[in-house]
């Protein structure tokens, strides 16, 4: 599956399904956090794979889930 297809699949998931998927990867999210993070899916770009996740995007995630949780996720998965 390509990145765009994966993002499209994530967009179609319910908040509950996204929370369950995140939990499978050890990331606990509240329904409110999922709702706030969802619009960021539109900003994910293939270029992240080559040049890394932009600081501006990371700051948006930090504003939603906090810097410590963001740092742990970045260290573990990126």
PDB file of C-alpha atoms in Angstrom:
ATOM      1  CA  UNK A   1       0.000   0.000   0.000  1.00  0.00           C
ATOM      2  CA  UNK A   2       1.242   3.482  -0.752  1.00  0.00           C
ATOM      3  CA  UNK A   3       1.375   6.379   1.681  1.00  0.00           C
ATOM      4  CA  UNK A   4      -1.645   8.118   0.170  1.00  0.00           C
ATOM      5  CA  UNK A   5      -3.685   4.936   0.400  1.00  0.00           C
ATOM      6  CA  UNK A   6      -2.685   4.414   4.014  1.00  0.00           C
ATOM      7  CA  UNK A   7      -3.635   7.994   4.916  1.00  0.00           C
ATOM      8  CA  UNK A   8      -6.968   7.597   3.122  1.00  0.00           C
ATOM      9  CA  UNK A   9      -7.624   4.434   5.149  1.00  0.00           C
ATOM     10  CA  UNK A  10      -6.807   6.274   8.392  1.00  0.00           C
ATOM     11  CA  UNK A  11      -9.190   9.087   7.453  1.00  0.00           C
ATOM     12  CA  UNK A  12     -12.017   6.582   6.977  1.00  0.00           C
ATOM     13  CA  UNK A  13     -11.522   5.058  10.435  1.00  0.00           C
ATOM     14  CA  UNK A  14     -13.696   6.076  13.336  1.00  0.00           C
ATOM     15  CA  UNK A  15     -12.130   7.782  16.339  1.00  0.00           C
ATOM     16  CA  UNK A  16     -12.472   4.526  18.259  1.00  0.00           C
ATOM     17  CA  UNK A  17     -10.715   2.558  15.517  1.00  0.00           C
ATOM     18  CA  UNK A  18      -7.871   5.079  15.418  1.00  0.00           C
ATOM     19  CA  UNK A  19      -7.500   4.927  19.199  1.00  0.00           C
ATOM     20  CA  UNK A  20      -7.349   1.124  19.040  1.00  0.00           C
ATOM     21  CA  UNK A  21      -4.789   1.205  16.225  1.00  0.00           C
ATOM     22  CA  UNK A  22      -2.603   3.667  18.118  1.00  0.00           C
ATOM     23  CA  UNK A  23      -2.874   1.519  21.252  1.00  0.00           C
ATOM     24  CA  UNK A  24      -1.547  -1.473  19.293  1.00  0.00           C
ATOM     25  CA  UNK A  25       1.629   0.572  18.857  1.00  0.00           C
ATOM     26  CA  UNK A  26       1.751   1.600  22.499  1.00  0.00           C
ATOM     27  CA  UNK A  27       0.347   5.078  21.904  1.00  0.00           C
ATOM     28  CA  UNK A  28      -2.595   5.895  24.141  1.00  0.00           C
ATOM     29  CA  UNK A  29      -4.771   8.693  22.752  1.00  0.00           C
ATOM     30  CA  UNK A  30      -8.000  10.162  24.034  1.00  0.00           C
ATOM     31  CA  UNK A  31     -10.939  10.701  21.689  1.00  0.00           C
ATOM     32  CA  UNK A  32     -10.304  14.435  21.921  1.00  0.00           C
ATOM     33  CA  UNK A  33      -6.673  13.995  20.913  1.00  0.00           C
ATOM     34  CA  UNK A  34      -7.677  11.845  17.952  1.00  0.00           C
ATOM     35  CA  UNK A  35     -10.144  14.515  16.795  1.00  0.00           C
ATOM     36  CA  UNK A  36      -7.461  17.209  17.083  1.00  0.00           C
ATOM     37  CA  UNK A  37      -4.810  15.103  15.345  1.00  0.00           C
ATOM     38  CA  UNK A  38      -7.078  14.010  12.481  1.00  0.00           C
ATOM     39  CA  UNK A  39      -6.705  17.248  10.428  1.00  0.00           C
ATOM     40  CA  UNK A  40      -2.935  16.784  10.490  1.00  0.00           C
ATOM     41  CA  UNK A  41      -3.355  13.752   8.229  1.00  0.00           C
ATOM     42  CA  UNK A  42      -3.884  16.248   5.397  1.00  0.00           C
ATOM     43  CA  UNK A  43      -0.405  17.645   6.030  1.00  0.00           C
ATOM     44  CA  UNK A  44       1.502  14.354   5.953  1.00  0.00           C
ATOM     45  CA  UNK A  45       3.721  14.241   2.889  1.00  0.00           C
ATOM     46  CA  UNK A  46       5.848  11.659   1.141  1.00  0.00           C
ATOM     47  CA  UNK A  47       8.712  14.128   1.557  1.00  0.00           C
ATOM     48  CA  UNK A  48       8.695  13.341   5.305  1.00  0.00           C
ATOM     49  CA  UNK A  49      10.346  10.035   4.380  1.00  0.00           C
ATOM     50  CA  UNK A  50      13.276  11.785   2.701  1.00  0.00           C
ATOM     51  CA  UNK A  51      13.743  15.009   4.614  1.00  0.00           C
ATOM     52  CA  UNK A  52      12.247  14.127   7.983  1.00  0.00           C
ATOM     53  CA  UNK A  53       9.209  15.468   9.753  1.00  0.00           C
ATOM     54  CA  UNK A  54       9.214  19.283   9.681  1.00  0.00           C
ATOM     55  CA  UNK A  55       9.559  21.094  12.997  1.00  0.00           C
ATOM     56  CA  UNK A  56       6.328  22.977  12.301  1.00  0.00           C
ATOM     57  CA  UNK A  57       4.439  19.667  12.079  1.00  0.00           C
ATOM     58  CA  UNK A  58       6.089  18.355  15.237  1.00  0.00           C
ATOM     59  CA  UNK A  59       5.078  21.513  17.109  1.00  0.00           C
ATOM     60  CA  UNK A  60       1.454  20.980  16.068  1.00  0.00           C
ATOM     61  CA  UNK A  61       1.550  17.439  17.437  1.00  0.00           C
ATOM     62  CA  UNK A  62       3.232  18.665  20.637  1.00  0.00           C
ATOM     63  CA  UNK A  63       0.446  21.199  21.122  1.00  0.00           C
ATOM     64  CA  UNK A  64      -2.076  18.347  21.067  1.00  0.00           C
ATOM     65  CA  UNK A  65      -0.393  15.489  22.946  1.00  0.00           C
ATOM     66  CA  UNK A  66       2.452  17.265  24.712  1.00  0.00           C
ATOM     67  CA  UNK A  67       6.186  17.399  24.086  1.00  0.00           C
ATOM     68  CA  UNK A  68       7.113  14.321  26.130  1.00  0.00           C
ATOM     69  CA  UNK A  69       4.693  11.966  24.396  1.00  0.00           C
ATOM     70  CA  UNK A  70       5.632  13.437  21.015  1.00  0.00           C
ATOM     71  CA  UNK A  71       9.333  12.897  21.740  1.00  0.00           C
ATOM     72  CA  UNK A  72       8.746   9.266  22.765  1.00  0.00           C
ATOM     73  CA  UNK A  73       6.772   8.560  19.587  1.00  0.00           C
ATOM     74  CA  UNK A  74       9.390  10.240  17.402  1.00  0.00           C
ATOM     75  CA  UNK A  75      12.201   8.264  19.038  1.00  0.00           C
ATOM     76  CA  UNK A  76      10.351   4.976  18.805  1.00  0.00           C
ATOM     77  CA  UNK A  77       8.868   5.173  15.312  1.00  0.00           C
ATOM     78  CA  UNK A  78      10.858   7.670  13.253  1.00  0.00           C
TER      79      UNK A  78
END
